[in-house]
Amino acid sequence: MSTSDSRTTTESVTGSDTLVRVRDLKTYYPGGGIIEDKPVKAVDGVSFDIQRGETLGLVGESGCGKTTLGRTLVRLESATAGEIKYDGTEVTSLSGTDLKRWRRNVQMVFQDPDSSLNERMTIGEIVQEPLNVHDWPYLSVAVTGGGSDGVSVAGSKVEAFDRERHGRPDITVSLDGSTSVEIRDAIHMSQADVSVSVNGDEVEVGVKPSKKQLRRARVRELLDTVGLQPEHYYRYPHQFSGGQKQRIGIARALALEPDFVILDEPVSALDASVQAKILNLLEDLQDEFDLTYLFIAHDLAVVEHICDRVAVMYLGNVMELGDAEGVFDDTANPYTHSLLSAIPEPDPTAEKQRITLRGTPPSPRDPPSGCPFSTRCPMKIRPEAYDDLDNDVWEAIQIFRDVLRERENREKSVTQQFLEFTGIRDPYADIDEIVDEVFGHLDVPDNATRHIETAVEMVREGDSDEARTYLHEEFGSVCEQEPPDAYEVSETGRVSTCHRHQAEYESPADYLQTHVLDD
Amino acid sequence: MSTMHTTEERAEEEFLLSVEDLNTSFFTDKETIRAVDGVSFGIQRGETVGVVGESGSGKSVTARSIMGLIESPGKITGGHIKYRGLDAVQTFANRYSRSTADLTKGDEVGENDYVVVEERDGDTITEGYIDIANAPENARNRIRGSSISMVFQDPLTSLNPVYTVGNQIKEALRLHQGLRGREATAEAISLLEAVGIPDAPRRVKEYPHQFSGGMRQRAVIATALACDPELLICDEPTTALDVTIQAQILELLKELQDERDLAIMFITHDMGVVAEICDRVNVMYAGEFVERASAKELFGNPKHPYTQGLLSSIPSRNTEGERLATIEGDVPTPNEPATYCRFAPRCPKAFEDCEHVHPVLTDVNEDAQDHEAACLLYPEDVPQTEAVDRHETRNSAAETEVSE
Amino acid sequence: MSIESQYSDLPLVERVKNNPRPAAVWTGVFLALIALEFGAVMSTMMAIPFHVALDPLLGALPNAISAPLNGFFQFVAGIGRALAELPTLLDRTLIPNQGYSTPSGWEGTFLGLAPAYAWAIRVFVVYAYAFVVFYWLYRGYLVFRENYRYADWTPTDDMIDRFRGHTWGRFGLVVVFLFVMLALFAPTVSPTTAGANIDNPYGHTVQYYDADSGTVQNVTVGAANLQSKSVGDRQNFGIGSYDKYNRFHPFGTLTSGKDLFTFMAYGARVSLFIGVLAILISGSVALTLAMTSAYYKGILDLATVLVSDSFQAMPQLLVLIMLAVTLDGTWVAQIYSGALLLALIFGAWGWTGLWRAIRGPALQTVENEWVDAAESFGERADVLMRKHVAPYVIGYLLVYGSMNIGGYMLATAGLSYIGIGISAPTPEWGRAVNLGQQFIISDSWHISILPGLAITLVVIGFNAFGDGIRDAIDPQSEGAGAEEVGATGGGA
C-alpha cells in the first residue's frame, strides 16, 4: 500500500542516533556561458539521514551526481541550497577555523589510487600530513576527582582540556587518593612518559616525547592497521600496488580519528581479488573504530554486500532509499529495476529477464521536466488510449520525440545558428528519413499514425516547437509534467520516487510483470 | 611448448584463428618481462571466446600480439598466430607470392614464409593460413581493420578528438575498401545505424566530445566493423561504462555477431560479463592460460584453484554479510621461463611438487570434453603421482621439440 | 619496546655514529678543500661592513657596556683579519704570471716559467680545484644516499641517474660550469686584474726589462696599453701573444690595448649577474602566478592572462631600448653600470612567457586527487601549493628558465653592441663585438670573433643543460618509465 507522503525519509525510525541529516540539498555548477547560463544541476534536491555506525550505500551511474554529493558532504564543493546537519551542527555555513576544526570529523577516501597520493612524498609523510595540519595531538589534560575544581593545568607541551575544541581529553589526571594518569589509546605514550606533579591548585604535566615523535608513532600504527608494514614509512607510492595505495589512502583518512568516512568508489579501480581484500579491511575498520560510512559505488553487487541501507540516484535525485535487502529483493522503483536487471550475473545458466534501457541519460544541464527518468523509463505512464499499444511502437514514439528534442537542444556553431536563423538551412529537411528510420519497420496503428503525421507536418512548416508540444499533449502523461514525490513502500521505511506508487496506477513491480516482461 | 592433445586435435582447420605457443616478451633495462608465455588457443567462426584475468596477467598483450601492435621494447619471440580467413589468404597468396609456401605444390614451409596454402580446389584455395607472428608490418597492416578489428577499452582515447566521427569511419573505409565521398558517407551512416545510434545522419558530422560514453563505444564498434571483419577483438570494451550502457553494448555485440557471423575475442576481468556473453572461456594468470572450458562448465565446475579463488571473491557469489574469500598475495611479474607453477605461492592447495614441475593444460578428467586446467591436481581421476608424471613428460617433450 | 625505538627513527647523528668511516673520510677531504680557500672565505666575510650596523648600536648603549663590548668586537675582528691573511690556493700571487724577461730567463713569474705557461698553470689549478670541490659535494650526496639515508629511493635519485646518462645535458653542464667558474674566479683566472688593466690603468704599473738600457723599468699600465693596441693589419696582438712589455695576452688585446681575456672574464660576471637575477625575478613571479591561477582559476586566471598578454603585446625590443635610454640617468642605472637595470627589465617582462609555459602543467597538477585530499583535511592554500603543486611545476620552470638565461645574455650582448645597455668601461661581450667589427677580416679578427663564439657557446650550453634537465625530470622520457608502461600493454 503506498501512501502519499511528501519527502518522507527515515527520520521517524531512530531520531536520536542520526549522525548526518541532509535536507533538500542542491549543488549546481555554474554554466559558464556568458549570455545564457544553464547551470549543471549535479545534485538537485536530495534528502536522507545516516545513522551512527551504519553504512549507507549511494549508487548510480556516471553523471547521477553521487560523487558531487559526497564532495559536498566533505565541503570540497559548496552547496547551492539545502542543509546538511552533522551531529547537530549546520555544515553548509561553516567557515574559517570552525570549518577546519570540523574537518576532523569527516574524511574521504578517494577513487583513483594513482592520483590520490602525491608521488613526491613518502607514504609516511602522506599519512602524517593531516596530523601536521591540525597539530595533533593537542595533549589536552583533563583533571578529575576530588578537588579538581578550580585546578589549572601547567606544562610546556600540554594544554587544558576544552570540550569544544578537543572533543576528548588526551590525558586524564585523577586526583582521587593517589594521582593516577590515563592516556588515550590513540596516543602512543606509556605512563612512564608522563610526569605529573601537584602544586597546590596547579597540576604540572610534563610529557617526554615530542609531538613529532608521537605523530610518527601514530602513522606507523595506522600503516600497521591497514595491513602495510610500518617499515615502509620511507617508501614512495609508486613502489606499491593499486590495492596497497588504496590502503594508504584509507590510513590517511583515518589519521584524524574521524567518525564519518565517505568512500568515493574506493574499489572501482581495483581487480576483483584485491577488491575483496579492501572490502574486508573496510568492514574490519568499521567494527574496530565505530565508523559510519557513506559508500559511493556503481557496482551494485559490492554495495549489496557491504551496505546496510542503499540510496539509488539518477540525475541528481534519489529514486529509491531504504534497507539494502528491500532495495535489492523487493525493488520498488523502475530505475532500480532497470539497474538491477542490467547487471550481468556470473552464472551462464541463469535465465535473465532483462530490461534494456534505451538511450543515454540526459544532460544534467538540461534535465527533463517532471520525473528525471521519464525519458527512458520502461514503465512510463501512458495515456489511456495507448495503454495496449505495442511496446516497440511505444518506444519508437519515444525515440522520435527524443530525436526532435535533441535536435533542438544540440550545440550549434555560430554559422549554423546564423543559417538557421535566416532560414537558409532547414535543420529538419530530412524529417522524412528520420520517420522512416524510426517507424519504418513497425506496424503502427492508425490512431498513433494520425498524430505522428500531424506532428511531421508541423515540422515541415518549420514549427518544430509546436510539433513537440503537440506530441507532448498527445502522448505525454503526468510523468513528464510533475516531479514525483517520495512514497513509502514498505514497513521498513523504504521510499521510492515514482508516480506509479499512487493508488490510481499500477505499481512498478506489477507493471513489470504484466507489460514489460511479457514480450 | 605444445598443447596438442585430444581436444585441440579436433580440427585445426575449424578454427578461424589459432594461436600456437605464443611468446611475447618485453626487454627493458631492468628486467625481461615474459608477458605472454606459451599461450595456445583457437577461435571458431561465429563464436565468442573470452580471456579472463586480472591486471598483469598478460591478456591485453595477447590481444595486441594478435593484432601486431607490439612495439619495442616488446617483441613476439616465438609461436604462431594462424589466421584462416580464406579471402585474406587468397589475397595474400597473390600479393606476397614470394613468402607463400604452397603445400599443394610440394613447397616446404620456410622460415620467412608467412602464407601457407594447404588445399586447393582447382585454382581457389580452400584451406590455408596467414601466420601473423611472422608477417612483416605492411602485411599486418592489410589484415588489421579488414580481417581482424579491435575495440579498445577507453572510447574517449580511441577516437581522435579533432576529427568528426564520420571522418574516422570513412578513414577506415577508404583504407580498406577504397570508398570515397558520398558513397563513404552513406556507408558510414548505415554503420552508425547498425550499431544503434539514433539520428545517424546528424551524428555522423559530430565530434567525439558530443557523444556520451556509451555512444562513443558504439561509434568505435562501428569503425571496427567498417570493413566487415571476420574477427573482432574486444579489449575490456565495457569496463569504463555504466552498467546499463554495458548491457546495451553487450546486447549490441550479440546482435552483430548473429547478423554478421562475427567471431569475437572478448578480454575482461569481469566474470559477470564473461558469463553473459562468452561461449568458451580461457583463464589467464601471469602470462599463461591456467584453465580452459565452456562458460557453463567454468562457472558450474571451476577446477583450477585460481579460478575457484576468483569466483569466490566476487561479492554477488557470496551471501551477504560474510567475509569475502580472498587470494593472498599479488600477481607476480613473470621474468624467467616457468619451471614451476606460478600460482603456487598463493595457492591454498599447493604441495611440494608444485615448486618443481611446471603444469600444462590437461583434461581435468577422463570424460571431460573441452575442460582443461593447468594444475598438478589434474587429471583428477588418476593418482597424484601419475598426474605429476604426466605433466613432467609433457614438459620434457616440449623441450626436446624446441631444441630440435 | 623502548621509547626510542617505538616512535623515533635514529637521528642522523646516531646513524653516522653507527657507520663512521664513510662520513669521516668525506668530511676530512672536504675540510682539507675548505682549508685551501679558507683565507678567501674569511676575507670575504671581513669585507662585509659590520661596523655600519654595530657602530650605532654601540653608540646607543651606555659607555660602561659599550667599551668592553667594543673591545670584544675589535678582538674578534683582529682574529678575522689574521685569518684572512692565510695563504689561499687560488691567489693570483701564488702563481704569478706577470714578470719580465731578462736574457737569462724570466723573472717574477712562477718558477721562472714563461708567462704563458704560468698563466695556464694557474687557470688549470683554479678549474681543477672547482671541479674537485663540486665532485666532492656530489660524492657527499652519494655517500649519504648509500649509507645514511633512510629512504632507499627518492625521486631525486632517478632524476640524477637520468641526467647522468644524458650526453647532451652533460655537455651543457660542462659549458655552464666553465662559464660560471670563469665569472666567479675572474680576478684569478685572468692574466691581469680588471682594476689594473681596464678600470684604472694609469694607477698601476708594471715592470719590464728594457733591452736598450739593460735595466728594469716601470711603466704605467695605461701607457703600456697605448702601445699594445690591436688595430688590424697595421699592428696586432693576437691570440697568445706577448706585447712589448712582456705581458701575456691569451686572447689578444682590444683596439684600446686592453687585454681581451680579462675583458671577457669580467664581462662574464656581468652577463651571469644579469641572467641569474632576471631569472630569479621572472621565475618567482611566474611560479607564484601560475600556482595561484591554477588553484583558484576563474577570474584570477583571466586577469593574469589579460595582464600577461598586454605585456607580451608590446614590442619587446623597442620597450627595452626605450626604458634603457629613459632610465639612463637615474640611480638604478648607475648600479653595476646598468646591469641591475637590465636585469630588472628582463625580469619584469620575462615572467609572461614563463608563466604561460608552466600554467599548463600547473593546471594539470591541480586536477590530481591528492590536491583534493589535502583540501579535505584543511591544508592551507599556500602550504598546499608549495607541497603538492610546486614540485611538479619547478622542473618545467627550470627547463624554460635555463633556456631563457641564454636569451637574456644574448639580449644584453645585443644591447651592448648597439651601444646602450652596459656602459663603458664595465666589460661586456657585446661591446667587444662592436669594437672589433671593422677588423673582422683583418689580423685583428679575434676582437669580434672570440666574444661572439663565446656567446654562442654559452647560450648553447645553457640550452643543452635545460634539455638535460627536461629529460631528467620527465619520468616517461626514454629511460626507465616508458618501457614499463609499454610492458603492461598499456594498462591491463
JSON list of N, CA and C in Angstrom, two decimals, chain A residues 22-59:
[
{"chain": "A", "resi": 22, "resn": "VAL", "atom": "N", "xyz": [20.54, 15.26, 5.88]},
{"chain": "A", "resi": 22, "resn": "VAL", "atom": "CA", "xyz": [20.60, 16.08, 4.67]},
{"chain": "A", "resi": 22, "resn": "VAL", "atom": "C", "xyz": [19.17, 16.39, 4.26]},
{"chain": "A", "resi": 23, "resn": "ARG", "atom": "N", "xyz": [18.92, 17.67, 4.00]},
{"chain": "A", "resi": 23, "resn": "ARG", "atom": "CA", "xyz": [17.56, 18.05, 3.59]},
{"chain": "A", "resi": 23, "resn": "ARG", "atom": "C", "xyz": [17.61, 18.91, 2.35]},
{"chain": "A", "resi": 24, "resn": "ASP", "atom": "N", "xyz": [17.02, 18.42, 1.30]},
{"chain": "A", "resi": 24, "resn": "ASP", "atom": "CA", "xyz": [16.81, 19.20, 0.08]},
{"chain": "A", "resi": 24, "resn": "ASP", "atom": "C", "xyz": [18.10, 19.84, -0.42]},
{"chain": "A", "resi": 25, "resn": "LEU", "atom": "N", "xyz": [19.15, 19.05, -0.47]},
{"chain": "A", "resi": 25, "resn": "LEU", "atom": "CA", "xyz": [20.45, 19.58, -0.84]},
{"chain": "A", "resi": 25, "resn": "LEU", "atom": "C", "xyz": [20.53, 19.77, -2.35]},
{"chain": "A", "resi": 26, "resn": "LYS", "atom": "N", "xyz": [21.07, 20.91, -2.73]},
{"chain": "A", "resi": 26, "resn": "LYS", "atom": "CA", "xyz": [21.24, 21.18, -4.16]},
{"chain": "A", "resi": 26, "resn": "LYS", "atom": "C", "xyz": [22.66, 21.68, -4.38]},
{"chain": "A", "resi": 27, "resn": "THR", "atom": "N", "xyz": [23.35, 21.10, -5.33]},
{"chain": "A", "resi": 27, "resn": "THR", "atom": "CA", "xyz": [24.66, 21.60, -5.72]},
{"chain": "A", "resi": 27, "resn": "THR", "atom": "C", "xyz": [24.65, 21.83, -7.21]},
{"chain": "A", "resi": 28, "resn": "TYR", "atom": "N", "xyz": [24.75, 23.07, -7.60]},
{"chain": "A", "resi": 28, "resn": "TYR", "atom": "CA", "xyz": [24.78, 23.40, -9.02]},
{"chain": "A", "resi": 28, "resn": "TYR", "atom": "C", "xyz": [26.15, 23.93, -9.37]},
{"chain": "A", "resi": 29, "resn": "TYR", "atom": "N", "xyz": [26.66, 23.52, -10.51]},
{"chain": "A", "resi": 29, "resn": "TYR", "atom": "CA", "xyz": [27.87, 24.14, -11.03]},
{"chain": "A", "resi": 29, "resn": "TYR", "atom": "C", "xyz": [27.47, 25.23, -12.00]},
{"chain": "A", "resi": 30, "resn": "PRO", "atom": "N", "xyz": [28.13, 26.37, -11.96]},
{"chain": "A", "resi": 30, "resn": "PRO", "atom": "CA", "xyz": [27.75, 27.44, -12.88]},
{"chain": "A", "resi": 30, "resn": "PRO", "atom": "C", "xyz": [27.96, 27.01, -14.32]},
{"chain": "A", "resi": 31, "resn": "GLY", "atom": "N", "xyz": [27.08, 27.50, -15.19]},
{"chain": "A", "resi": 31, "resn": "GLY", "atom": "CA", "xyz": [27.08, 27.03, -16.57]},
{"chain": "A", "resi": 31, "resn": "GLY", "atom": "C", "xyz": [28.28, 27.49, -17.35]},
{"chain": "A", "resi": 32, "resn": "GLY", "atom": "N", "xyz": [28.73, 28.69, -17.12]},
{"chain": "A", "resi": 32, "resn": "GLY", "atom": "CA", "xyz": [29.92, 29.12, -17.84]},
{"chain": "A", "resi": 32, "resn": "GLY", "atom": "C", "xyz": [29.61, 29.91, -19.08]},
{"chain": "A", "resi": 33, "resn": "GLY", "atom": "N", "xyz": [28.38, 29.88, -19.54]},
{"chain": "A", "resi": 33, "resn": "GLY", "atom": "CA", "xyz": [28.10, 30.67, -20.72]},
{"chain": "A", "resi": 33, "resn": "GLY", "atom": "C", "xyz": [27.97, 32.14, -20.32]},
{"chain": "A", "resi": 34, "resn": "ILE", "atom": "N", "xyz": [28.35, 33.01, -21.23]},
{"chain": "A", "resi": 34, "resn": "ILE", "atom": "CA", "xyz": [28.30, 34.42, -20.85]},
{"chain": "A", "resi": 34, "resn": "ILE", "atom": "C", "xyz": [26.87, 34.96, -20.98]},
{"chain": "A", "resi": 35, "resn": "ILE", "atom": "N", "xyz": [26.20, 34.55, -22.07]},
{"chain": "A", "resi": 35, "resn": "ILE", "atom": "CA", "xyz": [24.87, 35.11, -22.31]},
{"chain": "A", "resi": 35, "resn": "ILE", "atom": "C", "xyz": [23.84, 34.30, -21.54]},
{"chain": "A", "resi": 36, "resn": "GLU", "atom": "N", "xyz": [23.86, 32.99, -21.83]},
{"chain": "A", "resi": 36, "resn": "GLU", "atom": "CA", "xyz": [22.85, 32.19, -21.16]},
{"chain": "A", "resi": 36, "resn": "GLU", "atom": "C", "xyz": [23.56, 31.23, -20.23]},
{"chain": "A", "resi": 37, "resn": "ASP", "atom": "N", "xyz": [23.14, 31.20, -19.01]},
{"chain": "A", "resi": 37, "resn": "ASP", "atom": "CA", "xyz": [23.87, 30.44, -18.01]},
{"chain": "A", "resi": 37, "resn": "ASP", "atom": "C", "xyz": [23.02, 29.28, -17.53]},
{"chain": "A", "resi": 38, "resn": "LYS", "atom": "N", "xyz": [23.21, 28.13, -18.17]},
{"chain": "A", "resi": 38, "resn": "LYS", "atom": "CA", "xyz": [22.45, 26.97, -17.72]},
{"chain": "A", "resi": 38, "resn": "LYS", "atom": "C", "xyz": [23.32, 26.21, -16.74]},
{"chain": "A", "resi": 39, "resn": "PRO", "atom": "N", "xyz": [23.02, 26.26, -15.48]},
{"chain": "A", "resi": 39, "resn": "PRO", "atom": "CA", "xyz": [23.89, 25.56, -14.54]},
{"chain": "A", "resi": 39, "resn": "PRO", "atom": "C", "xyz": [23.75, 24.06, -14.67]},
{"chain": "A", "resi": 40, "resn": "VAL", "atom": "N", "xyz": [24.80, 23.37, -14.31]},
{"chain": "A", "resi": 40, "resn": "VAL", "atom": "CA", "xyz": [24.77, 21.92, -14.30]},
{"chain": "A", "resi": 40, "resn": "VAL", "atom": "C", "xyz": [24.20, 21.51, -12.95]},
{"chain": "A", "resi": 41, "resn": "LYS", "atom": "N", "xyz": [23.04, 20.89, -12.99]},
{"chain": "A", "resi": 41, "resn": "LYS", "atom": "CA", "xyz": [22.38, 20.55, -11.73]},
{"chain": "A", "resi": 41, "resn": "LYS", "atom": "C", "xyz": [22.85, 19.19, -11.28]},
{"chain": "A", "resi": 42, "resn": "ALA", "atom": "N", "xyz": [24.02, 19.18, -10.67]},
{"chain": "A", "resi": 42, "resn": "ALA", "atom": "CA", "xyz": [24.61, 17.90, -10.31]},
{"chain": "A", "resi": 42, "resn": "ALA", "atom": "C", "xyz": [23.81, 17.21, -9.22]},
{"chain": "A", "resi": 43, "resn": "VAL", "atom": "N", "xyz": [23.46, 17.94, -8.18]},
{"chain": "A", "resi": 43, "resn": "VAL", "atom": "CA", "xyz": [22.61, 17.39, -7.12]},
{"chain": "A", "resi": 43, "resn": "VAL", "atom": "C", "xyz": [21.38, 18.28, -7.05]},
{"chain": "A", "resi": 44, "resn": "ASP", "atom": "N", "xyz": [20.21, 17.68, -7.20]},
{"chain": "A", "resi": 44, "resn": "ASP", "atom": "CA", "xyz": [19.02, 18.50, -7.43]},
{"chain": "A", "resi": 44, "resn": "ASP", "atom": "C", "xyz": [17.94, 18.20, -6.41]},
{"chain": "A", "resi": 45, "resn": "GLY", "atom": "N", "xyz": [18.20, 18.46, -5.15]},
{"chain": "A", "resi": 45, "resn": "GLY", "atom": "CA", "xyz": [17.16, 18.24, -4.15]},
{"chain": "A", "resi": 45, "resn": "GLY", "atom": "C", "xyz": [17.22, 16.84, -3.58]},
{"chain": "A", "resi": 46, "resn": "VAL", "atom": "N", "xyz": [18.15, 16.61, -2.67]},
{"chain": "A", "resi": 46, "resn": "VAL", "atom": "CA", "xyz": [18.35, 15.26, -2.11]},
{"chain": "A", "resi": 46, "resn": "VAL", "atom": "C", "xyz": [18.16, 15.33, -0.60]},
{"chain": "A", "resi": 47, "resn": "SER", "atom": "N", "xyz": [17.47, 14.36, -0.05]},
{"chain": "A", "resi": 47, "resn": "SER", "atom": "CA", "xyz": [17.27, 14.32, 1.40]},
{"chain": "A", "resi": 47, "resn": "SER", "atom": "C", "xyz": [17.47, 12.90, 1.90]},
{"chain": "A", "resi": 48, "resn": "PHE", "atom": "N", "xyz": [18.21, 12.75, 2.97]},
{"chain": "A", "resi": 48, "resn": "PHE", "atom": "CA", "xyz": [18.34, 11.44, 3.61]},
{"chain": "A", "resi": 48, "resn": "PHE", "atom": "C", "xyz": [18.99, 11.63, 4.97]},
{"chain": "A", "resi": 49, "resn": "ASP", "atom": "N", "xyz": [19.01, 10.56, 5.73]},
{"chain": "A", "resi": 49, "resn": "ASP", "atom": "CA", "xyz": [19.67, 10.54, 7.03]},
{"chain": "A", "resi": 49, "resn": "ASP", "atom": "C", "xyz": [20.68, 9.42, 7.04]},
{"chain": "A", "resi": 50, "resn": "ILE", "atom": "N", "xyz": [21.70, 9.58, 7.87]},
{"chain": "A", "resi": 50, "resn": "ILE", "atom": "CA", "xyz": [22.61, 8.46, 8.09]},
{"chain": "A", "resi": 50, "resn": "ILE", "atom": "C", "xyz": [22.71, 8.27, 9.59]},
{"chain": "A", "resi": 51, "resn": "GLN", "atom": "N", "xyz": [22.46, 7.06, 10.02]},
{"chain": "A", "resi": 51, "resn": "GLN", "atom": "CA", "xyz": [22.53, 6.75, 11.46]},
{"chain": "A", "resi": 51, "resn": "GLN", "atom": "C", "xyz": [23.96, 6.46, 11.85]},
{"chain": "A", "resi": 52, "resn": "ARG", "atom": "N", "xyz": [24.22, 6.68, 13.11]},
{"chain": "A", "resi": 52, "resn": "ARG", "atom": "CA", "xyz": [25.58, 6.42, 13.60]},
{"chain": "A", "resi": 52, "resn": "ARG", "atom": "C", "xyz": [25.90, 4.94, 13.44]},
{"chain": "A", "resi": 53, "resn": "GLY", "atom": "N", "xyz": [27.06, 4.66, 12.91]},
{"chain": "A", "resi": 53, "resn": "GLY", "atom": "CA", "xyz": [27.51, 3.28, 12.84]},
{"chain": "A", "resi": 53, "resn": "GLY", "atom": "C", "xyz": [27.01, 2.50, 11.64]},
{"chain": "A", "resi": 54, "resn": "GLU", "atom": "N", "xyz": [26.18, 3.09, 10.80]},
{"chain": "A", "resi": 54, "resn": "GLU", "atom": "CA", "xyz": [25.69, 2.31, 9.68]},
{"chain": "A", "resi": 54, "resn": "GLU", "atom": "C", "xyz": [26.48, 2.63, 8.42]},
{"chain": "A", "resi": 55, "resn": "THR", "atom": "N", "xyz": [26.27, 1.79, 7.42]},
{"chain": "A", "resi": 55, "resn": "THR", "atom": "CA", "xyz": [26.87, 2.05, 6.12]},
{"chain": "A", "resi": 55, "resn": "THR", "atom": "C", "xyz": [25.76, 2.34, 5.14]},
{"chain": "A", "resi": 56, "resn": "LEU", "atom": "N", "xyz": [25.74, 3.57, 4.63]},
{"chain": "A", "resi": 56, "resn": "LEU", "atom": "CA", "xyz": [24.75, 3.92, 3.62]},
{"chain": "A", "resi": 56, "resn": "LEU", "atom": "C", "xyz": [25.41, 3.83, 2.26]},
{"chain": "A", "resi": 57, "resn": "GLY", "atom": "N", "xyz": [24.82, 3.06, 1.36]},
{"chain": "A", "resi": 57, "resn": "GLY", "atom": "CA", "xyz": [25.36, 2.98, 0.02]},
{"chain": "A", "resi": 57, "resn": "GLY", "atom": "C", "xyz": [24.71, 4.01, -0.88]},
{"chain": "A", "resi": 58, "resn": "LEU", "atom": "N", "xyz": [25.48, 4.55, -1.79]},
{"chain": "A", "resi": 58, "resn": "LEU", "atom": "CA", "xyz": [24.95, 5.54, -2.73]},
{"chain": "A", "resi": 58, "resn": "LEU", "atom": "C", "xyz": [25.33, 5.05, -4.11]},
{"chain": "A", "resi": 59, "resn": "VAL", "atom": "N", "xyz": [24.34, 4.58, -4.85]},
{"chain": "A", "resi": 59, "resn": "VAL", "atom": "CA", "xyz": [24.65, 4.02, -6.16]},
{"chain": "A", "resi": 59, "resn": "VAL", "atom": "C", "xyz": [24.01, 4.84, -7.25]}
]
